[in-house]
Coordinates of C-alpha atoms and ligand atoms in Angstrom, one line a residue:
M1 CA 44.0 -6.1 -19.6
S2 CA 45.3 -9.6 -17.7
T3 CA 46.3 -9.2 -13.9
F4 CA 48.7 -11.8 -14.8
P5 CA 50.9 -10.6 -18.1
G6 CA 52.1 -13.9 -20.0
H7 CA 56.0 -14.9 -19.6
L8 CA 55.4 -15.8 -16.1
D9 CA 53.1 -17.8 -13.4
V10 CA 53.0 -15.1 -10.9
K11 CA 50.2 -16.2 -9.3
A12 CA 53.0 -19.5 -8.7
I13 CA 56.1 -17.1 -7.9
R14 CA 53.4 -14.7 -5.3
A15 CA 52.5 -18.1 -3.9
D16 CA 56.5 -18.4 -2.9
F17 CA 56.7 -14.5 -1.4
P18 CA 55.0 -14.7 2.7
A19 CA 55.5 -10.8 2.6
L20 CA 53.4 -10.2 -0.4
A21 CA 50.4 -11.6 1.4
R22 CA 51.2 -9.2 4.4
I23 CA 48.0 -6.8 4.5
V24 CA 49.7 -3.5 5.5
R25 CA 47.7 0.4 6.0
N26 CA 44.3 0.8 6.3
G27 CA 43.3 -3.0 5.9
N28 CA 45.1 -2.6 2.2
P29 CA 47.1 -6.0 0.7
L30 CA 50.5 -4.7 0.6
V31 CA 51.3 -3.5 -3.7
Y32 CA 55.8 -3.4 -3.5
L33 CA 56.8 -1.1 -6.0
D34 CA 60.7 -1.2 -4.4
S35 CA 62.4 -3.4 -6.1
G36 CA 65.2 -1.5 -6.9
A37 CA 65.8 -0.9 -3.8
T38 CA 65.5 -4.3 -1.7
S39 CA 63.7 -7.1 -3.3
Q40 CA 61.5 -9.6 -1.7
K41 CA 62.7 -13.4 -0.5
P42 CA 61.7 -16.2 -1.6
V43 CA 61.1 -19.5 0.5
Q44 CA 62.8 -20.8 -1.1
V45 CA 66.4 -18.2 -0.3
L46 CA 64.3 -18.8 3.1
D47 CA 65.9 -21.7 3.4
A48 CA 68.8 -22.7 1.8
E49 CA 70.0 -19.9 5.4
R50 CA 68.3 -22.2 7.8
S51 CA 69.3 -25.1 6.6
F52 CA 73.1 -23.7 6.0
Y53 CA 72.9 -22.8 9.6
E54 CA 71.1 -25.7 11.2
L55 CA 73.5 -28.7 9.5
H56 CA 76.3 -27.0 8.1
N57 CA 77.1 -24.2 9.8
S58 CA 80.8 -24.3 9.8
A59 CA 84.2 -21.4 9.3
A60 CA 84.8 -22.1 5.6
H61 CA 88.3 -22.8 4.0
R62 CA 90.1 -23.0 8.1
G63 CA 87.8 -26.5 9.4
T64 CA 89.6 -30.2 9.4
H65 CA 86.4 -31.5 10.0
L66 CA 83.4 -32.3 8.1
L67 CA 81.2 -29.6 8.4
G68 CA 83.6 -26.7 7.1
E69 CA 84.5 -28.8 4.3
E70 CA 80.9 -28.7 3.6
A71 CA 80.7 -25.1 4.6
T72 CA 83.1 -24.6 1.8
D73 CA 81.7 -26.9 -1.3
V74 CA 78.2 -24.4 -0.3
Y75 CA 80.1 -21.8 -0.8
E76 CA 82.5 -22.5 -4.1
G77 CA 78.7 -23.7 -5.1
A78 CA 77.9 -21.0 -5.2
R79 CA 80.7 -18.9 -6.9
A80 CA 80.4 -21.8 -9.1
K81 CA 76.5 -20.9 -9.9
V82 CA 77.1 -17.2 -9.8
A83 CA 79.8 -17.7 -12.1
A84 CA 77.7 -19.4 -14.9
F85 CA 74.8 -17.3 -13.6
I86 CA 76.8 -14.3 -15.6
G87 CA 79.0 -16.3 -17.9
A88 CA 82.6 -16.1 -16.0
D89 CA 84.6 -18.5 -14.9
V90 CA 84.8 -19.3 -11.4
G91 CA 87.6 -17.3 -10.3
E92 CA 86.7 -14.5 -11.8
V93 CA 83.9 -14.1 -9.5
V94 CA 85.2 -11.7 -6.2
F95 CA 82.4 -12.3 -3.7
T96 CA 82.1 -9.0 -1.5
K97 CA 79.5 -7.6 1.1
N98 CA 77.5 -6.1 -1.4
A99 CA 78.1 -3.5 -5.0
T100 CA 79.0 -0.8 -3.4
E101 CA 81.8 -2.8 -1.0
A102 CA 82.2 -4.6 -5.2
I103 CA 83.0 -1.1 -6.6
N104 CA 85.3 0.6 -3.2
L105 CA 87.5 -2.9 -4.0
V106 CA 88.4 -1.9 -6.9
A107 CA 88.7 2.0 -6.6
Y108 CA 90.6 0.8 -3.5
A109 CA 93.3 -1.3 -5.1
M110 CA 93.2 1.3 -7.5
S111 CA 94.7 3.8 -5.0
N112 CA 96.6 0.6 -3.7
A113 CA 98.6 0.4 -6.8
T114 CA 100.1 3.9 -6.5
V115 CA 101.9 2.8 -4.2
T116 CA 103.0 -0.5 -3.8
A117 CA 105.5 -1.6 -6.8
G118 CA 104.7 -4.6 -9.6
S119 CA 100.7 -3.0 -10.3
E120 CA 101.5 -0.5 -13.2
R121 CA 98.5 -1.4 -15.2
F122 CA 96.8 -0.1 -12.0
R123 CA 98.3 3.1 -10.9
I124 CA 97.3 6.0 -11.1
L125 CA 99.2 8.9 -11.5
P126 CA 98.6 12.8 -11.8
G127 CA 96.7 13.8 -14.9
D128 CA 95.4 9.9 -15.5
E129 CA 91.4 9.9 -15.8
I130 CA 88.7 8.3 -14.4
L131 CA 85.4 8.7 -17.0
I132 CA 82.0 8.7 -14.8
T133 CA 78.4 9.4 -16.0
E134 CA 76.1 12.2 -14.8
M135 CA 73.7 8.6 -14.3
E136 CA 75.5 6.8 -12.2
H137 CA 74.4 6.1 -8.2
H138 CA 76.3 7.4 -6.0
A139 CA 78.0 4.2 -5.4
N140 CA 79.4 4.2 -8.8
L141 CA 80.6 8.0 -8.3
V142 CA 82.2 8.7 -5.1
P143 CA 84.4 6.4 -4.8
W144 CA 85.8 7.7 -8.4
Q145 CA 85.2 11.4 -7.3
Q146 CA 88.6 12.5 -6.7
L147 CA 90.1 12.0 -10.4
C148 CA 86.6 12.2 -12.7
E149 CA 85.1 13.5 -15.9
R150 CA 81.5 13.5 -16.4
I151 CA 79.2 12.1 -19.6
G152 CA 75.9 14.1 -19.7
V153 CA 72.4 13.1 -20.1
T154 CA 70.2 13.9 -22.2
S155 CA 66.3 15.2 -21.8
D156 CA 65.0 12.2 -22.4
G157 CA 66.8 10.6 -19.7
R158 CA 69.8 8.7 -21.9
L159 CA 74.1 9.2 -22.1
D160 CA 75.5 11.8 -24.4
L161 CA 77.5 9.7 -26.0
D162 CA 78.1 12.2 -28.8
H163 CA 81.3 13.3 -27.9
L164 CA 83.0 10.0 -26.5
D165 CA 85.3 9.7 -28.5
S166 CA 87.3 12.9 -26.9
M167 CA 86.1 12.5 -23.8
I168 CA 88.2 9.0 -23.7
T169 CA 91.3 9.4 -24.0
G170 CA 95.3 7.7 -23.7
R171 CA 95.3 9.2 -19.7
T172 CA 91.7 7.6 -19.2
K173 CA 92.3 4.7 -16.9
L174 CA 89.1 3.6 -15.3
V175 CA 85.0 4.0 -16.9
A176 CA 82.7 3.7 -14.9
L177 CA 79.0 3.2 -16.4
T178 CA 76.4 2.1 -15.1
H179 CA 74.6 -0.8 -16.5
Q180 CA 70.6 0.3 -16.0
S181 CA 69.9 3.2 -14.3
N182 CA 68.1 2.7 -11.0
V183 CA 66.1 6.4 -12.0
T184 CA 64.9 6.1 -15.4
G185 CA 65.6 2.8 -16.1
T186 CA 67.9 3.1 -18.7
I187 CA 70.6 0.8 -20.8
P188 CA 73.0 2.3 -21.9
P189 CA 74.5 0.6 -24.8
V190 CA 78.0 -0.4 -22.6
T191 CA 79.3 -2.9 -25.4
E192 CA 79.9 0.1 -27.6
I193 CA 80.7 2.1 -24.6
A194 CA 83.7 -0.7 -23.4
R195 CA 84.7 -1.5 -26.7
A196 CA 85.5 3.2 -27.1
A197 CA 87.3 2.5 -24.1
H198 CA 89.7 -0.6 -25.1
E199 CA 90.4 1.6 -27.9
K200 CA 92.2 4.2 -26.1
G201 CA 93.7 1.4 -23.4
A202 CA 91.0 1.5 -20.5
L203 CA 89.8 -0.4 -18.5
V204 CA 85.5 -0.7 -18.1
L205 CA 83.7 -1.4 -14.8
A206 CA 79.8 -2.0 -15.3
D207 CA 77.1 -1.5 -12.1
A208 CA 75.3 -4.1 -12.7
A209 CA 73.3 -3.8 -9.1
Q210 CA 69.5 -2.8 -11.3
S211 CA 70.9 -5.1 -14.6
V212 CA 71.7 -8.3 -13.2
P213 CA 68.9 -9.0 -11.3
H214 CA 66.3 -8.0 -14.1
Q215 CA 68.6 -8.9 -17.2
P216 CA 70.3 -11.8 -19.2
V217 CA 73.3 -10.5 -17.8
D218 CA 76.6 -12.5 -19.9
V219 CA 80.2 -10.6 -19.0
A220 CA 81.6 -11.6 -21.9
A221 CA 79.5 -10.2 -24.3
L222 CA 78.7 -7.2 -23.0
G223 CA 83.0 -6.6 -23.1
V224 CA 83.7 -5.0 -19.6
D225 CA 86.6 -5.8 -17.2
F226 CA 84.6 -5.5 -13.6
L227 CA 81.1 -5.5 -12.5
A228 CA 79.3 -5.2 -9.4
F229 CA 76.4 -6.6 -8.2
S230 CA 73.8 -6.8 -4.6
G231 CA 72.7 -10.2 -3.6
H232 CA 69.9 -8.6 -1.7
K233 CA 68.7 -7.2 -5.0
M234 CA 68.2 -10.2 -6.9
L235 CA 66.0 -12.2 -4.8
G236 CA 68.8 -13.3 -2.2
P237 CA 70.0 -11.7 1.5
Y238 CA 72.0 -8.8 2.6
G239 CA 75.4 -9.3 3.2
I240 CA 76.9 -10.8 0.1
G241 CA 77.9 -9.0 -3.6
V242 CA 79.7 -9.8 -6.2
L243 CA 82.6 -8.5 -8.1
F244 CA 83.4 -10.1 -11.6
G245 CA 87.0 -8.9 -12.8
R246 CA 89.2 -10.6 -15.5
A247 CA 91.1 -13.2 -14.6
D248 CA 94.0 -11.6 -15.6
L249 CA 93.2 -8.4 -13.7
L250 CA 92.3 -9.7 -11.1
E251 CA 95.7 -11.4 -11.1
A252 CA 97.3 -8.5 -11.5
M253 CA 95.1 -6.0 -9.0
P254 CA 96.9 -5.4 -4.9
P255 CA 94.7 -5.7 -2.6
F256 CA 91.8 -3.9 -0.9
L257 CA 90.8 -5.8 2.8
T258 CA 93.9 -7.9 4.9
G259 CA 94.1 -10.3 7.1
G260 CA 93.3 -14.2 7.4
S261 CA 91.3 -16.2 4.4
M262 CA 93.8 -14.4 2.1
I263 CA 96.9 -14.4 2.8
E264 CA 100.0 -17.0 1.6
V265 CA 102.7 -16.8 4.4
V266 CA 103.0 -14.2 6.6
R267 CA 106.6 -13.2 8.5
M268 CA 107.1 -10.3 10.8
E269 CA 108.8 -8.7 8.3
G270 CA 106.0 -8.6 5.2
S271 CA 103.3 -11.3 3.5
T272 CA 103.0 -12.1 0.2
F273 CA 98.6 -12.9 -1.0
L274 CA 96.6 -15.8 -1.7
P275 CA 95.9 -15.8 -5.8
P276 CA 92.3 -14.2 -6.6
P277 CA 89.0 -14.7 -5.6
Q278 CA 90.7 -15.5 -2.2
R279 CA 93.0 -13.0 -2.6
F280 CA 90.0 -10.2 -1.9
E281 CA 87.7 -12.4 0.1
P282 CA 89.2 -11.5 3.6
G283 CA 88.3 -12.7 7.3
V284 CA 85.4 -15.5 7.6
P285 CA 83.1 -15.8 4.6
A286 CA 79.4 -15.0 4.4
V287 CA 78.4 -18.4 3.7
A288 CA 74.6 -18.7 4.7
E289 CA 74.8 -15.4 2.8
A290 CA 76.1 -17.2 -0.1
A291 CA 73.9 -20.3 -0.1
G292 CA 71.0 -18.0 0.1
L293 CA 71.9 -16.3 -3.1
A294 CA 72.8 -19.2 -4.9
A295 CA 69.0 -20.1 -4.1
A296 CA 68.0 -17.2 -5.5
V297 CA 70.7 -18.0 -8.5
D298 CA 68.0 -21.0 -9.2
Y299 CA 65.0 -19.1 -8.7
L300 CA 65.8 -16.9 -11.7
S301 CA 67.9 -19.4 -13.6
G302 CA 64.4 -22.2 -12.9
L303 CA 61.9 -18.5 -14.2
G304 CA 64.6 -18.4 -16.6
M305 CA 66.1 -14.6 -17.2
S306 CA 64.5 -14.1 -20.4
N307 CA 60.8 -14.6 -19.0
V308 CA 61.8 -12.1 -16.4
A309 CA 63.1 -9.5 -18.5
A310 CA 59.5 -9.5 -20.9
H311 CA 57.6 -9.7 -17.6
E312 CA 58.9 -6.5 -16.4
E313 CA 59.1 -5.3 -19.4
S314 CA 54.9 -6.0 -19.8
L315 CA 55.2 -4.2 -16.2
T316 CA 57.3 -1.5 -17.4
A317 CA 55.6 -0.4 -20.4
H318 CA 51.9 -0.3 -18.4
A319 CA 53.2 1.6 -16.2
L320 CA 54.6 4.1 -18.5
D321 CA 50.1 4.3 -20.1
V322 CA 48.8 5.0 -17.2
L323 CA 51.5 7.7 -16.3
R324 CA 51.1 9.0 -19.5
E325 CA 47.8 9.6 -19.4
I326 CA 47.8 11.1 -16.0
N327 CA 48.0 15.4 -16.0
G328 CA 50.9 16.4 -13.7
V329 CA 53.1 13.7 -14.5
R330 CA 56.2 13.6 -16.1
I331 CA 57.6 10.9 -16.4
L332 CA 61.7 10.7 -15.6
G333 CA 63.6 9.6 -18.2
P334 CA 62.9 7.5 -21.3
D335 CA 59.2 7.0 -22.7
T336 CA 59.0 4.0 -23.9
T337 CA 60.4 0.2 -23.5
K338 CA 63.3 0.9 -25.5
D339 CA 67.0 0.3 -23.7
R340 CA 65.4 1.0 -20.5
G341 CA 64.3 -1.8 -17.6
G342 CA 61.5 -1.3 -15.2
A343 CA 62.4 1.3 -13.0
V344 CA 60.0 4.3 -13.5
A345 CA 60.6 7.3 -11.6
F346 CA 58.4 10.8 -12.1
D347 CA 57.8 13.9 -10.9
V348 CA 53.8 14.5 -10.0
E349 CA 53.5 18.4 -10.5
G350 CA 52.0 20.2 -6.9
V351 CA 52.6 17.4 -5.2
H352 CA 56.2 17.2 -3.5
P353 CA 57.2 13.2 -3.8
H354 CA 57.7 12.7 -0.2
D355 CA 53.2 13.5 0.4
V356 CA 53.1 11.2 -2.8
G357 CA 54.7 8.4 -1.2
Q358 CA 53.2 8.7 1.7
V359 CA 49.8 8.8 0.1
L360 CA 50.3 5.9 -1.4
D361 CA 51.3 3.9 2.0
E362 CA 47.6 5.0 2.8
L363 CA 46.6 2.4 0.3
G364 CA 49.5 0.2 0.1
V365 CA 51.8 0.6 -1.7
A366 CA 55.1 0.9 -1.5
V367 CA 57.6 3.2 -3.7
R368 CA 60.6 4.9 -3.0
T369 CA 60.4 9.1 -3.0
G370 CA 63.4 11.1 -3.3
H371 CA 66.6 11.1 -5.1
H372 CA 67.3 7.9 -4.7
C373 CA 70.8 8.1 -4.6
A374 CA 71.3 9.7 -7.6
W375 CA 71.2 13.5 -6.9
P376 CA 73.7 14.8 -9.9
L377 CA 71.1 12.9 -12.3
H378 CA 68.3 15.0 -10.5
R379 CA 70.1 17.7 -11.3
A380 CA 70.4 16.9 -14.5
L381 CA 66.3 16.0 -15.0
G382 CA 65.6 19.1 -13.5
V383 CA 64.3 17.8 -10.0
Q384 CA 65.3 17.9 -6.4
A385 CA 63.2 14.0 -6.2
S386 CA 61.4 12.4 -7.4
T387 CA 58.3 9.5 -6.6
R388 CA 60.3 6.0 -7.8
A389 CA 58.8 2.2 -9.0
T390 CA 60.5 -0.6 -9.5
F391 CA 59.1 -3.7 -10.6
Y392 CA 60.1 -7.4 -10.7
V393 CA 59.1 -11.0 -10.7
Y394 CA 56.0 -10.8 -8.4
N395 CA 54.5 -7.7 -9.7
T396 CA 51.6 -7.6 -11.6
H397 CA 49.6 -4.9 -14.3
A398 CA 46.6 -5.0 -11.3
E399 CA 49.6 -2.8 -9.2
V400 CA 50.7 -1.1 -11.6
D401 CA 46.7 -0.1 -11.6
A402 CA 46.9 1.3 -8.4
L403 CA 50.1 3.3 -8.1
A404 CA 48.0 5.2 -11.5
D405 CA 44.9 5.2 -9.0
G406 CA 46.7 6.3 -5.8
I407 CA 48.8 8.6 -7.7
R408 CA 45.3 10.2 -8.8
Y409 CA 44.3 10.1 -5.3
A410 CA 47.1 12.2 -4.2
Q411 CA 46.4 15.5 -7.3
R412 CA 42.9 15.2 -5.3
F413 CA 44.4 14.8 -1.9
F414 CA 46.1 17.7 -2.3
G415 CA 44.8 20.1 -4.6
A416 CA 47.1 20.0 -7.4
R417 CA 46.1 19.9 -11.8
Q418 CA 45.4 16.8 -12.9
Ligands
LIG1 C1 72.7 1.4 -9.6 C2 73.2 0.7 -8.5 N1 74.6 0.5 -8.7 C3 74.4 0.5 -6.7 C4 73.7 0.5 -5.6 C5 74.3 0.1 -4.4 O1 74.1 -1.3 -4.0 P1 74.1 -1.5 -2.9 O2 73.7 -0.9 -2.3 O3 73.6 -3.2 -2.6 O4 75.8 -1.9 -2.1 C6 72.6 0.7 -6.0 C7 71.5 0.3 -4.7 O5 70.8 1.1 -4.5 C8 72.1 0.7 -7.4 O6 70.7 0.9 -7.7

């Protein structure tokens, strides 16, 4: 079995990520299998942020001086790159702090539309429904919770869509669902669900925090109205995320946060607001972070998102194979790579996930343990918590093998069934 599966030059990629060269606990090399929480950052992203601060640092959309112009160009250039990356128009990309804020932006705009005149499309009235799924990350669950009906999950961790037609009703305002589960890796049929929702007049928001970093995503092909993701999970910096919104919807949507840089005219009697995307970006924007995100988009585009997806599919297939061979390990979610991304959560019989994680950490293998901000999904799958490995462009088959060896070691250490 080759250490570097064929689709990407992983050896060259790894050289771009200084953190991957670290020796961690007990003299072990770092095996980083937690990119689902946050990815490592290549030097190209670090350089882009540093160069912005060194040369162009200034408030975008404010100064009339040269540096102000340059900062605006960097910021708007990043927006154009992100738009092209997901097949959107440039005015449809709103920068936010992260995916969580992007989703809250829509939820709060809907709640604001309820109390302001002129935004009928977004107004929530008694009896209206927001439909979410049991598979959601808390970021796409808690904001909608007050008004939701839930789509359940099958025992193999896929969405239970048998009664989709009756779940989406004439009162459903919005269907909010994940485009790739951060626990089971499941990729639901978003296009099909969007079609069903639109037939009933409902809007669709996809949480793409785990899909945009890992597979080609085209918002038009998906047919969604809103799509949210974070920069830090796709090789980019913290503090910047994206809300894609269909142009006509953003145009009709009231603001979420208000203040400077998003207003048209301010009088003591009241204010009017700029068109999107500026309407949704109050305050001095995160330009260095946008520069870093643009560099991350360049990096991923250079690799080719189809190659990224193929590489991760190869790692996931290998992980499913090796985990399946370990007695006492139950994979949560689909156990083939069909409609499935590279988040592999599992339960080790007789060993608490935190203990699994701690033993793996002693061996240099970094995974996530707990409920991964998806408590209802864990309940549906019959566990309180799990251990999760997530893969990215820099991971190798040998690292998947290190995970399997570590799990066996943990089983021996805790005297669990093997
Ligand atoms: C599926 C999913 N949605 C949303 C989020 C929230 O992302 P952030 O914390 O960057 O806002 C995450 C983060 O783990 C996620 O995995």
